[in-house]
Short mmCIF file of C-alpha atoms in Angstrom, two decimals:
data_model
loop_
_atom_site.label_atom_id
_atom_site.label_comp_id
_atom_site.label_asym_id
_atom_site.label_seq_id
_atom_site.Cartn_x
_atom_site.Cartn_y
_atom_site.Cartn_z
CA UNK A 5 30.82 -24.37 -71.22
CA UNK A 6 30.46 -24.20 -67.25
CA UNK A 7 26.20 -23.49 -68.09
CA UNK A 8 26.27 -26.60 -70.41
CA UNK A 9 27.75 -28.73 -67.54
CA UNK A 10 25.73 -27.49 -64.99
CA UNK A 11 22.64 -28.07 -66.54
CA UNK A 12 23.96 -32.06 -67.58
CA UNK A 13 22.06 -34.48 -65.36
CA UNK A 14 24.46 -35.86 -62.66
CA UNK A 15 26.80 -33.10 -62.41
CA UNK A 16 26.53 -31.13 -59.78
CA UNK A 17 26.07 -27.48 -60.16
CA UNK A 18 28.85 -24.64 -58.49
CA UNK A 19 26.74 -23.01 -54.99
CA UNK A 20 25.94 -19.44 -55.36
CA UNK A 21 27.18 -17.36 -52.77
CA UNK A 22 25.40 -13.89 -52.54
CA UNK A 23 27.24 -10.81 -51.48
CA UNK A 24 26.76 -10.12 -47.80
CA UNK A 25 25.80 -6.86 -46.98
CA UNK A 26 27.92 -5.28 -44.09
CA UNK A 27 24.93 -2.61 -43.27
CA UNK A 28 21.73 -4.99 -43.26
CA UNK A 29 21.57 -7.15 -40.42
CA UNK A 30 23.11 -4.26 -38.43
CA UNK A 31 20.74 -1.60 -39.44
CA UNK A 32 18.20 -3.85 -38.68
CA UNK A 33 19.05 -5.22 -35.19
CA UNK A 34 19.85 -1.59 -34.11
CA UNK A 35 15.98 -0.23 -35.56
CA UNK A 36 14.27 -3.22 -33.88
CA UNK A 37 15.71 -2.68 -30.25
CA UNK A 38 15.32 1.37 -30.59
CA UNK A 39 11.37 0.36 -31.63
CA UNK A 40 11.09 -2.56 -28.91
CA UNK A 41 12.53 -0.39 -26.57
CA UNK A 42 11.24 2.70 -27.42
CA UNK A 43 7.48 1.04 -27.01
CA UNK A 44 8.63 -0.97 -23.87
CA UNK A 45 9.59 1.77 -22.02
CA UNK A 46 6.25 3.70 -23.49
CA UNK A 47 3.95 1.12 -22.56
CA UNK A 48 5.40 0.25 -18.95
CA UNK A 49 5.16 4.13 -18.27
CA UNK A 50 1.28 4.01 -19.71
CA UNK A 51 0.81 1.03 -17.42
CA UNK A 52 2.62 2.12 -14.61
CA UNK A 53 0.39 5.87 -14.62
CA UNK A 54 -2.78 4.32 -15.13
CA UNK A 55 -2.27 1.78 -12.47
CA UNK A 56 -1.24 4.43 -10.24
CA UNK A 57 -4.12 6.40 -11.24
CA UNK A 58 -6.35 3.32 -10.53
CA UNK A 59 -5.20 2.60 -7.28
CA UNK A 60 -4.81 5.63 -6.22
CA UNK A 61 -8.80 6.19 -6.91
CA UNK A 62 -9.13 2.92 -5.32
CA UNK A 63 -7.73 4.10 -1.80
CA UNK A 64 -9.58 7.36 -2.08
CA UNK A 65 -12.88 6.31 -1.95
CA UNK A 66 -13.14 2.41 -0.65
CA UNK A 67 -9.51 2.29 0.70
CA UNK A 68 -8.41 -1.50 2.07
CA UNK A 69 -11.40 -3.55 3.12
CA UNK A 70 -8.47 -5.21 5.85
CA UNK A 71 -7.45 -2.29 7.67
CA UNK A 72 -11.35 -2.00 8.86
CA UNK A 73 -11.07 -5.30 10.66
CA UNK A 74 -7.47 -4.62 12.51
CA UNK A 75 -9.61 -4.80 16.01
CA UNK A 76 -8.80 -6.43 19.64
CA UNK A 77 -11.14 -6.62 22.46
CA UNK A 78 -9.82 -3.62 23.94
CA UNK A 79 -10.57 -1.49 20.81
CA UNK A 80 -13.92 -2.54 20.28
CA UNK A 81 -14.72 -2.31 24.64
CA UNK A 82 -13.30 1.34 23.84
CA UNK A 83 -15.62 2.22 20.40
CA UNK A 84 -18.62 1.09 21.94
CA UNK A 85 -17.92 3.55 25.04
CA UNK A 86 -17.37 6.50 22.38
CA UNK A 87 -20.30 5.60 20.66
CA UNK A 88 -23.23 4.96 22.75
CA UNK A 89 -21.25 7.55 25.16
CA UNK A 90 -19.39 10.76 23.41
CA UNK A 91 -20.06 13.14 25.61
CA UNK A 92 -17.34 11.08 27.76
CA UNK A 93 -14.58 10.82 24.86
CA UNK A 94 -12.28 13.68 26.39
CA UNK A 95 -9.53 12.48 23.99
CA UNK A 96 -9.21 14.31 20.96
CA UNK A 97 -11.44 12.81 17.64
CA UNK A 98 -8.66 13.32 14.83
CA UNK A 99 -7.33 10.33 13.81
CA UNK A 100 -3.40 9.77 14.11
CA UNK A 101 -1.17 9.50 11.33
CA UNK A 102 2.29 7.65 10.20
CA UNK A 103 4.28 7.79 7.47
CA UNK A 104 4.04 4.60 5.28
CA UNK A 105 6.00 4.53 1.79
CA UNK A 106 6.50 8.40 1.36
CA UNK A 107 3.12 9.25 2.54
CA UNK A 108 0.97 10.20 5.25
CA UNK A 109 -1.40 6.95 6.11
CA UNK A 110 -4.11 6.78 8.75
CA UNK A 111 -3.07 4.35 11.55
CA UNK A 112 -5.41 1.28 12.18
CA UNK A 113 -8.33 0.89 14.60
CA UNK A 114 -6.31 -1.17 16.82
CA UNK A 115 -3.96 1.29 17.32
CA UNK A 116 -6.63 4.59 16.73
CA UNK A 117 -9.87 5.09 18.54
CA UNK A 118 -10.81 7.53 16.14
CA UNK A 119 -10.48 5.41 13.23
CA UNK A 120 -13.39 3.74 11.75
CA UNK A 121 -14.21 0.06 11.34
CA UNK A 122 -16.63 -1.85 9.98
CA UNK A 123 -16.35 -5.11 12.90
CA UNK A 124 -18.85 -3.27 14.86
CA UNK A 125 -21.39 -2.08 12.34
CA UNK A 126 -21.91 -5.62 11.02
CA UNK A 127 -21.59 -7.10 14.32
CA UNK A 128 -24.70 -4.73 15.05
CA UNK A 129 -26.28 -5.23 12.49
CA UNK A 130 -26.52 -8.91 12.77
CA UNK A 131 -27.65 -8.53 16.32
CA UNK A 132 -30.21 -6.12 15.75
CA UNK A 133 -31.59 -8.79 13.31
CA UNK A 134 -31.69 -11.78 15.65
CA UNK A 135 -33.14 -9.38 18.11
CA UNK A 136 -36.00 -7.91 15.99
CA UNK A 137 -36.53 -11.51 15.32
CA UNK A 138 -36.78 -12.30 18.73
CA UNK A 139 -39.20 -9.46 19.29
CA UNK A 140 -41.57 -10.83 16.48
CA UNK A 141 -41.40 -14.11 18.53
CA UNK A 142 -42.41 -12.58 21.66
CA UNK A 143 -45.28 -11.01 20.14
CA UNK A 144 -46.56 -14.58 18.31
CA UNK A 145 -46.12 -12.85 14.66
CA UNK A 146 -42.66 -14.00 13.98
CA UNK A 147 -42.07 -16.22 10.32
CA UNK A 148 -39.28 -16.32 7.95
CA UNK A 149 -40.95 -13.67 5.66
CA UNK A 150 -40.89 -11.31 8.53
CA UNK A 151 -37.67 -11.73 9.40
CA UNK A 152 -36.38 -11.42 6.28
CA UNK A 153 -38.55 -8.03 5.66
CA UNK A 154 -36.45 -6.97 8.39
CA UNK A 155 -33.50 -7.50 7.17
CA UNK A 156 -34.03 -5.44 4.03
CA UNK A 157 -35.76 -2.81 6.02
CA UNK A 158 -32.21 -2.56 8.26
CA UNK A 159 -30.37 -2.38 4.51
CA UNK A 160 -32.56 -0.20 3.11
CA UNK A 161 -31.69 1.98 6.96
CA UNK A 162 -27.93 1.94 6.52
CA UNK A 163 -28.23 2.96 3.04
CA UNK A 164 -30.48 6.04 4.19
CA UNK A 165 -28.11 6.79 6.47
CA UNK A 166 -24.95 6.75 4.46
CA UNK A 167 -26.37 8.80 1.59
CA UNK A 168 -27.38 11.22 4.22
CA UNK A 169 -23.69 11.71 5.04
CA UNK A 170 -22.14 11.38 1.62
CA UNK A 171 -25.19 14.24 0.32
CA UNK A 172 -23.70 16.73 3.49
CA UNK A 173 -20.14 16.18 2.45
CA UNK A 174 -20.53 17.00 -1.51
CA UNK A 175 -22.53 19.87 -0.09
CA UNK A 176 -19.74 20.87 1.78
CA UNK A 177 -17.12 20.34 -0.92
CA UNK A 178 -15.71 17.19 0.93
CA UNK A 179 -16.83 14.08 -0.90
CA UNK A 180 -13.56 12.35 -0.82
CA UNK A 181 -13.97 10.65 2.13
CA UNK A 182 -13.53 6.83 1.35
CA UNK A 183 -16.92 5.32 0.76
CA UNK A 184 -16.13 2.24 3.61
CA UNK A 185 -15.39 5.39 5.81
CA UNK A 186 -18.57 6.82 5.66
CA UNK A 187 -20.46 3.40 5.66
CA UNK A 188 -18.73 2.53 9.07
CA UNK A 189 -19.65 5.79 10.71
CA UNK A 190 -23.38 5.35 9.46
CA UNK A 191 -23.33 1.44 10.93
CA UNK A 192 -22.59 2.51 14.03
CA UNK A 193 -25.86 3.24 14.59
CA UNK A 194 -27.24 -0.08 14.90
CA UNK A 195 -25.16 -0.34 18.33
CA UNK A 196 -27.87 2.10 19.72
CA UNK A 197 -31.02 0.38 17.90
CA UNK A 198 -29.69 -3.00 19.51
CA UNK A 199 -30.10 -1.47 23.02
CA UNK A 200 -33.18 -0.26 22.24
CA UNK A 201 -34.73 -3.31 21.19
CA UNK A 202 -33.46 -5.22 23.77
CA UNK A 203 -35.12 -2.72 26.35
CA UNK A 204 -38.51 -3.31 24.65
CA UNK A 205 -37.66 -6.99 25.01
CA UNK A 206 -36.76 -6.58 28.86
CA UNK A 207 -39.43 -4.52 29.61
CA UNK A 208 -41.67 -2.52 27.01
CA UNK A 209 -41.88 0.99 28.25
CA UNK A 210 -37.99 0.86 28.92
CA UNK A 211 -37.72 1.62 25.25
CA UNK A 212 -39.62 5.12 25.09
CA UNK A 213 -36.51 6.05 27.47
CA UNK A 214 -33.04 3.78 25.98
CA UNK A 215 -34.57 4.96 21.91
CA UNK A 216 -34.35 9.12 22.46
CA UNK A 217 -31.44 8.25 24.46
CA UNK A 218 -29.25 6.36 21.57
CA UNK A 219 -30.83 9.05 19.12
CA UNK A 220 -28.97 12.09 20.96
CA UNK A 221 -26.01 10.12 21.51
CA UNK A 222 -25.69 8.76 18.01
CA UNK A 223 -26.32 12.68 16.84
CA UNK A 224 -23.49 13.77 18.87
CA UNK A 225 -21.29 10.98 17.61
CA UNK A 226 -21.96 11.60 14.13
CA UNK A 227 -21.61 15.68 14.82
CA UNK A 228 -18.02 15.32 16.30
CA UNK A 229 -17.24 12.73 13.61
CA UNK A 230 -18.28 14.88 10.82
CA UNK A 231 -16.24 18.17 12.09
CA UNK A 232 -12.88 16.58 12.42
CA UNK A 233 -13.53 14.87 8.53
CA UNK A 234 -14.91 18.39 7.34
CA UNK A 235 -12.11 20.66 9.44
CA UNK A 236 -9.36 17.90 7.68
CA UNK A 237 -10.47 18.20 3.97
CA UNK A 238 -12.24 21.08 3.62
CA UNK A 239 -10.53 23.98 3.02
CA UNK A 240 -13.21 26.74 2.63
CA UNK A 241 -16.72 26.41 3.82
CA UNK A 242 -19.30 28.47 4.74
CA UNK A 243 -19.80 28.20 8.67
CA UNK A 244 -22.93 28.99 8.83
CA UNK A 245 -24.22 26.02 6.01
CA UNK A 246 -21.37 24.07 8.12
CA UNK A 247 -23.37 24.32 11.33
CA UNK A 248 -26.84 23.76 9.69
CA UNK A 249 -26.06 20.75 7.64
CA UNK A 250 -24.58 19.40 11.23
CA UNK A 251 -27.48 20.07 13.22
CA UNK A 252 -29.75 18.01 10.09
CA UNK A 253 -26.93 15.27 10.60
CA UNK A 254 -28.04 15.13 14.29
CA UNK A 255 -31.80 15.80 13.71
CA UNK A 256 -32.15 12.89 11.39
CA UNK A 257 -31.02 10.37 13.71
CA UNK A 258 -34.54 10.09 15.02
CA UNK A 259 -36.64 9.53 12.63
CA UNK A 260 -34.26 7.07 11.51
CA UNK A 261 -34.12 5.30 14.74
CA UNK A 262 -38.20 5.38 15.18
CA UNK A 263 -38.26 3.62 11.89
CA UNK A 264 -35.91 0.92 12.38
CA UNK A 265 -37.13 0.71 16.17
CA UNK A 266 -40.59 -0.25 15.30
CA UNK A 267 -40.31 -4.11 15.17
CA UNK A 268 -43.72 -5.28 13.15
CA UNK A 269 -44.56 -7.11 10.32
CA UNK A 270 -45.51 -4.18 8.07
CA UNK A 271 -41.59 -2.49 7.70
CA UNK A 272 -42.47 0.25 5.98
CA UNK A 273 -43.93 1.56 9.49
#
């Protein structure tokens, strides 16, 4: 009788109520936060390793481009004396240490004269440009081609002389020195070719004298350089290779230097 009526237009039909189940909605909530937090805590410790493992690659080989411009007057009066003069640095050449966040960290140049920084090198560089462009004036051959020829050719010098570094550290079993590292110490170079240039500016055979000059002194720089990086990271070696691969290091510096010395319009010589 109760179907009849319910299926009579007008009257309205008795709601269904389902059985609740006691088990559902709590089996349920309980699975879902297991699985959210199950993969939550899976995925943040994925993320969290291979971020580590990213910046932690990061600082080994290009470190903080910031901490290489930390300078002051008085650090970069000090460099230039180490550089164009190391046989007068009768400090020691490690760099000093502090503990930052657990771990050893390197101090910066501003409070280190060991440490490297890449103010001077481009500060050099830039000079020696204007300068070699100033010599091309002087000699009535200078023009923006030139000048820009010379520009490469002083690229194409830095990158010679940071691949001659990196090669004698993987040779050595050291080549995880931070890449900005190495291309600071091979940019310091251009603080020698600058006096050079200006000499030949000055006065012309001045430069025969100021060019094997900044050669040996860059050499020695580099050599001292190289032995506190290679006595910090490498733990076997063979001393004799050690001493060999040193004296190339110091060698090189002057064909390198007669190269970028020689101001003309042809760069390749």
């Amino acid at each position: 009788m109760y179907n009849n009526l319910g299926a009579q237009p007008g009257v309205p039909r008795p709601p269904t109520n389902p059985q609740p189940n006691p088990f559902g909605n709590s089996f349920y909530g309980a699975g879902s936060g297991l699985i959210r937090g199950g993969l939550g805590a899976y995925g943040e410790k994925i993320l969290g390793s291979s971020s580590e493992y990213v910046q932690s690659n990061i600082s080994r080989y290009f470190s903080d481009p910031q901490y290489y411009f930390q300078v002051n007057d008085q650090y970069v009066r000090n460099k230039l004396k180490v550089v164009l003069l190391p046989f007068l640095h009768r400090g020691h050449w490690t760099r000093i240490t502090e503990p930052v966040g657990g771990r050893l960290s390197y101090k910066p140049p501003i409070y280190d004269i060991n440490a490297p920084d890449l103010y001077i090198p481009f500060m050099a560089f830039g000079t020696y440009v204007v300068l070699a462009g100033l010599s091309l004036g002087l000699q009535g051959k200078f023009s923006p081609e030139a000048l820009n020829w010379l520009f490469v050719k002083g690229l194409f010098g830095w990158f010679l002389q940071v691949s001659l570094l990196k090669v004698t550290l993987l040779s050595l079993g050291s080549g995880e020195a931070p890449l900005l590292d190495i291309l600071a110490y091979a940019g310091y170079a251009f603080t020698g070719m600058c006096l050079a240039v200006l000499g030949r500016i000055i006065w012309r055979y001045s430069y025969y004298f100021v060019m094997p000059w900044a050669c040996l002194c860059m050499g020695i720089f580099l050599v001292k350089t190289m032995k506190r990086v290679l006595f910090a990271e490498v733990r076997s070696y063979d001393s004799s290779k050690h001493h060999y691969l040193l004296l190339f290091i110091a060698l090189a510096q002057f064909p390198l230097f007669t190269w970028l010395g020689n101001i003309s319009v042809n760069w390749l010589f």
